[in-house]
């Protein structure tokens, strides 16, 4: 998994609570991504980062924010969790010299 | 573990037969394509890629074919094995790859022993 660790691996939270998912990489990759995976939708991009403190929105960014204060960590925050955010979340990274992205193991989030 | 849901196109193949998984991509400007394999409970893993200046690329037991005219990509797996059972995604990008990959919805391959 190219040295990508997602935490937690599983989480159950209540509607309206804030939640933060962490992605940690040891590859010194410049680019980092958060995707969500849902039945019938495949992998959809939430937010991504070009580098430290440099982030941009993906196609499904509403209700999510991100931060990247150092190269190795990319945090995804659900500001006020809703049931529609129940999903499997994947972090991915890519180095400047890579063309493919490498994925973490995923985090299963359930909002009740 | 983490896995894709149930609402995917499914291809069922007898062990030992060849598999062909198809993908239609959306952006005519895309010039780089990847196939990923996702086993149950795991993140997607790179299988093979192809650039738009090629129409065929072979790996170990896998071949990717690219038809830019109709924006179609296929993954061929020779002598399919039970370990090939997984969800397969195609992804597209524009080189040098500063923008994120865009993924297709995936196909579940089920190998019948």
CSV table of C-alpha atoms in Angstrom, one decimal:
chain,number,residue,atom,x,y,z
A,1,UNK,CA,0.0,0.0,0.0
A,2,UNK,CA,2.9,2.3,-0.6
A,3,UNK,CA,3.2,3.3,3.0
A,4,UNK,CA,-0.2,4.8,3.4
A,5,UNK,CA,-2.1,4.4,6.7
A,6,UNK,CA,-5.6,5.5,7.2
A,7,UNK,CA,-7.1,5.9,10.7
A,8,UNK,CA,-9.4,4.9,12.1
A,9,UNK,CA,-10.3,1.9,10.0
A,10,UNK,CA,-13.8,1.8,11.2
A,11,UNK,CA,-16.0,4.4,12.9
A,12,UNK,CA,-19.6,4.8,14.0
A,13,UNK,CA,-20.7,8.3,14.8
A,14,UNK,CA,-23.9,10.1,15.4
A,15,UNK,CA,-25.6,12.6,13.1
A,16,UNK,CA,-24.4,16.1,13.7
A,17,UNK,CA,-21.1,15.3,15.2
A,18,UNK,CA,-17.8,16.3,13.7
A,19,UNK,CA,-15.5,13.5,12.5
A,20,UNK,CA,-11.9,13.6,11.3
A,21,UNK,CA,-10.3,10.9,9.2
A,22,UNK,CA,-6.5,10.8,9.0
A,23,UNK,CA,-4.3,9.7,6.1
A,24,UNK,CA,-0.6,9.3,6.8
A,25,UNK,CA,2.0,8.5,4.1
A,26,UNK,CA,5.7,7.7,4.4
A,27,UNK,CA,6.5,8.0,0.6
A,28,UNK,CA,7.0,11.8,0.5
A,29,UNK,CA,4.4,12.0,-2.2
A,30,UNK,CA,3.4,15.4,-3.2
A,31,UNK,CA,-0.2,14.7,-4.2
A,32,UNK,CA,-2.8,13.3,-1.8
A,33,UNK,CA,-6.5,12.6,-2.4
A,34,UNK,CA,-9.6,11.7,-0.5
A,35,UNK,CA,-12.2,9.6,-2.3
A,36,UNK,CA,-15.5,8.1,-1.2
A,37,UNK,CA,-16.8,4.8,-2.5
A,38,UNK,CA,-20.5,4.0,-2.6
A,39,UNK,CA,-22.6,1.4,-4.3
A,40,UNK,CA,-23.3,2.4,-7.9
A,41,UNK,CA,-21.0,5.4,-7.8
A,42,UNK,CA,-17.5,3.9,-7.8
A,43,UNK,CA,-14.8,6.2,-6.5
A,44,UNK,CA,-15.7,9.9,-6.3
A,45,UNK,CA,-13.2,12.6,-5.4
A,46,UNK,CA,-13.9,14.7,-2.3
A,47,UNK,CA,-10.8,16.9,-2.0
A,48,UNK,CA,-7.2,16.7,-3.0
A,49,UNK,CA,-3.9,18.4,-2.3
A,50,UNK,CA,-1.1,19.6,-4.5
A,51,UNK,CA,1.2,20.1,-1.5
A,52,UNK,CA,1.4,21.5,2.0
A,53,UNK,CA,-1.4,23.9,2.6
A,54,UNK,CA,-2.5,23.6,-1.0
A,55,UNK,CA,-5.8,21.9,-1.5
A,56,UNK,CA,-8.7,21.9,-3.9
A,57,UNK,CA,-12.3,20.6,-4.1
A,58,UNK,CA,-13.4,17.5,-5.9
A,59,UNK,CA,-16.8,16.6,-7.3
A,60,UNK,CA,-18.4,15.8,-3.9
A,61,UNK,CA,-16.8,18.3,-1.5
A,62,UNK,CA,-20.0,19.6,0.2
A,63,UNK,CA,-20.0,18.9,3.9
A,64,UNK,CA,-16.2,18.1,3.9
A,65,UNK,CA,-13.1,20.0,4.6
A,66,UNK,CA,-9.4,19.1,4.5
A,67,UNK,CA,-6.1,20.2,5.9
A,68,UNK,CA,-2.6,19.4,5.0
A,69,UNK,CA,-0.1,21.0,7.4
A,70,UNK,CA,2.7,18.7,6.5
A,71,UNK,CA,3.6,16.5,3.6
A,72,UNK,CA,2.8,13.2,5.3
A,73,UNK,CA,-0.6,13.9,6.7
A,74,UNK,CA,-3.9,14.7,5.0
A,75,UNK,CA,-6.9,15.1,7.2
A,76,UNK,CA,-10.6,14.9,6.1
A,77,UNK,CA,-13.2,16.5,8.4
A,78,UNK,CA,-16.9,16.0,8.2
A,79,UNK,CA,-18.0,19.2,9.9
A,80,UNK,CA,-21.4,17.8,10.9
A,81,UNK,CA,-21.9,14.2,9.9
A,82,UNK,CA,-25.0,13.2,8.1
A,83,UNK,CA,-26.4,9.7,7.2
A,84,UNK,CA,-25.6,10.5,3.5
A,85,UNK,CA,-21.9,10.5,4.5
A,86,UNK,CA,-22.0,6.9,5.5
A,87,UNK,CA,-19.4,5.4,3.1
A,88,UNK,CA,-16.0,3.9,2.7
A,89,UNK,CA,-13.3,6.6,2.4
A,90,UNK,CA,-10.1,6.0,0.6
A,91,UNK,CA,-7.0,8.1,0.7
A,92,UNK,CA,-4.6,8.0,-2.2
A,93,UNK,CA,-1.2,9.5,-2.9
A,94,UNK,CA,0.9,10.2,-6.0
A,95,UNK,CA,4.5,11.3,-6.4
A,96,UNK,CA,5.6,13.8,-8.9
A,97,UNK,CA,7.4,11.1,-10.8
A,98,UNK,CA,4.5,8.7,-10.7
A,99,UNK,CA,1.6,8.5,-13.1
A,100,UNK,CA,-0.5,6.1,-11.0
A,101,UNK,CA,-2.0,6.8,-7.5
A,102,UNK,CA,-1.5,4.5,-4.6
A,103,UNK,CA,-4.3,3.7,-2.2
A,104,UNK,CA,-4.7,3.1,1.5
A,105,UNK,CA,-6.9,0.4,3.0
A,106,UNK,CA,-9.9,2.6,3.5
A,107,UNK,CA,-12.1,3.7,6.4
A,108,UNK,CA,-15.6,2.5,6.8
A,109,UNK,CA,-17.7,5.3,8.4
A,110,UNK,CA,-21.2,4.8,9.5
A,111,UNK,CA,-23.3,7.8,10.6
A,112,UNK,CA,-26.4,6.8,12.6
B,1,UNK,CA,-13.6,-5.1,5.7
B,2,UNK,CA,-14.0,-2.2,3.4
B,3,UNK,CA,-15.5,-3.2,0.0
B,4,UNK,CA,-17.6,-2.0,-2.8
B,5,UNK,CA,-21.3,-2.5,-2.6
B,6,UNK,CA,-23.5,-4.8,-4.4
B,7,UNK,CA,-24.8,-2.7,-7.3
B,8,UNK,CA,-22.1,-3.3,-9.8
B,9,UNK,CA,-22.1,-4.9,-13.3
B,10,UNK,CA,-20.9,-8.5,-12.7
B,11,UNK,CA,-18.9,-10.7,-15.0
B,12,UNK,CA,-18.9,-14.4,-14.2
B,13,UNK,CA,-16.1,-16.5,-15.8
B,14,UNK,CA,-15.1,-20.1,-15.5
B,15,UNK,CA,-11.7,-20.7,-14.1
B,16,UNK,CA,-9.2,-21.1,-16.9
B,17,UNK,CA,-11.2,-19.0,-19.4
B,18,UNK,CA,-10.2,-15.6,-20.5
B,19,UNK,CA,-12.0,-12.5,-19.1
B,20,UNK,CA,-12.7,-9.2,-20.8
B,21,UNK,CA,-13.7,-6.2,-18.8
B,22,UNK,CA,-14.8,-3.1,-20.6
B,23,UNK,CA,-14.8,0.6,-19.8
B,24,UNK,CA,-16.0,3.6,-21.5
B,25,UNK,CA,-14.2,6.8,-20.6
B,26,UNK,CA,-15.6,10.3,-20.7
B,27,UNK,CA,-12.9,12.8,-21.5
B,28,UNK,CA,-11.6,12.9,-25.1
B,29,UNK,CA,-8.6,14.9,-23.8
B,30,UNK,CA,-7.5,12.0,-21.5
B,31,UNK,CA,-4.2,10.5,-22.6
B,32,UNK,CA,-3.4,8.2,-19.8
B,33,UNK,CA,-5.4,5.2,-18.5
B,34,UNK,CA,-5.1,2.8,-15.6
B,35,UNK,CA,-6.7,-0.4,-14.5
B,36,UNK,CA,-7.0,-1.0,-10.8
B,37,UNK,CA,-8.0,-4.2,-9.0
B,38,UNK,CA,-9.9,-4.0,-5.7
B,39,UNK,CA,-10.1,-7.1,-3.6
B,40,UNK,CA,-12.7,-7.3,-0.8
B,41,UNK,CA,-11.6,-5.3,2.2
B,42,UNK,CA,-8.7,-3.6,0.5
B,43,UNK,CA,-7.9,-0.5,-1.4
B,44,UNK,CA,-7.6,-0.4,-5.2
B,45,UNK,CA,-4.2,-1.7,-6.5
B,46,UNK,CA,-2.6,-0.8,-9.8
B,47,UNK,CA,-2.6,-3.5,-12.5
B,48,UNK,CA,-1.6,-2.0,-15.7
B,49,UNK,CA,-1.6,1.4,-17.5
B,50,UNK,CA,-1.5,2.6,-21.1
B,51,UNK,CA,-0.8,6.0,-22.7
B,52,UNK,CA,-2.8,7.3,-25.7
B,53,UNK,CA,0.1,6.9,-28.1
B,54,UNK,CA,-0.5,3.1,-27.8
B,55,UNK,CA,-3.5,0.9,-28.5
B,56,UNK,CA,-2.3,-2.2,-26.8
B,57,UNK,CA,-0.1,-3.0,-23.8
B,58,UNK,CA,0.6,-6.4,-22.3
B,59,UNK,CA,1.6,-7.4,-18.8
B,60,UNK,CA,1.7,-10.7,-17.0
B,61,UNK,CA,-1.6,-12.4,-18.0
B,62,UNK,CA,-3.2,-9.0,-18.6
B,63,UNK,CA,-3.6,-7.0,-21.7
B,64,UNK,CA,-5.1,-3.5,-22.0
B,65,UNK,CA,-6.6,-2.3,-25.3
B,66,UNK,CA,-7.4,1.3,-26.0
B,67,UNK,CA,-9.7,2.5,-28.7
B,68,UNK,CA,-9.5,6.3,-28.7
B,69,UNK,CA,-12.0,6.7,-31.6
B,70,UNK,CA,-14.9,5.4,-29.4
B,71,UNK,CA,-13.3,6.2,-26.1
B,72,UNK,CA,-13.2,2.6,-25.0
B,73,UNK,CA,-10.8,0.7,-22.8
B,74,UNK,CA,-10.7,-3.0,-22.1
B,75,UNK,CA,-8.8,-5.3,-19.8
B,76,UNK,CA,-8.2,-8.9,-20.8
B,77,UNK,CA,-7.2,-11.4,-18.3
B,78,UNK,CA,-5.8,-14.7,-19.6
B,79,UNK,CA,-6.5,-18.0,-17.9
B,80,UNK,CA,-8.6,-16.4,-15.2
B,81,UNK,CA,-7.9,-17.7,-11.7
B,82,UNK,CA,-9.9,-17.6,-8.5
B,83,UNK,CA,-7.5,-15.0,-7.2
B,84,UNK,CA,-8.6,-12.7,-10.0
B,85,UNK,CA,-12.0,-12.4,-8.3
B,86,UNK,CA,-12.3,-8.7,-7.5
B,87,UNK,CA,-13.8,-5.4,-8.6
B,88,UNK,CA,-11.9,-3.8,-11.5
B,89,UNK,CA,-11.9,-0.1,-12.1
B,90,UNK,CA,-10.6,1.9,-15.0
B,91,UNK,CA,-9.3,5.4,-14.5
B,92,UNK,CA,-8.4,8.2,-16.8
B,93,UNK,CA,-6.1,11.2,-16.6
B,94,UNK,CA,-4.3,13.9,-18.5
B,95,UNK,CA,-0.6,13.8,-18.3
B,96,UNK,CA,1.6,14.9,-16.6
B,97,UNK,CA,-1.0,13.9,-14.1
B,98,UNK,CA,-1.2,17.0,-11.9
B,99,UNK,CA,-5.0,16.6,-11.9
B,100,UNK,CA,-6.7,13.7,-10.0
B,101,UNK,CA,-7.6,10.4,-11.6
B,102,UNK,CA,-11.2,10.0,-12.7
B,103,UNK,CA,-12.6,6.6,-12.0
B,104,UNK,CA,-15.3,4.5,-13.7
B,105,UNK,CA,-17.9,2.8,-11.7
B,106,UNK,CA,-16.3,-0.6,-11.7
B,107,UNK,CA,-17.0,-4.2,-12.7
B,108,UNK,CA,-17.1,-7.2,-10.4
B,109,UNK,CA,-15.3,-10.3,-11.7
B,110,UNK,CA,-16.5,-13.5,-10.2
B,111,UNK,CA,-14.4,-16.6,-11.1
B,112,UNK,CA,-16.2,-19.9,-11.0
B,113,UNK,CA,-14.0,-22.8,-9.9
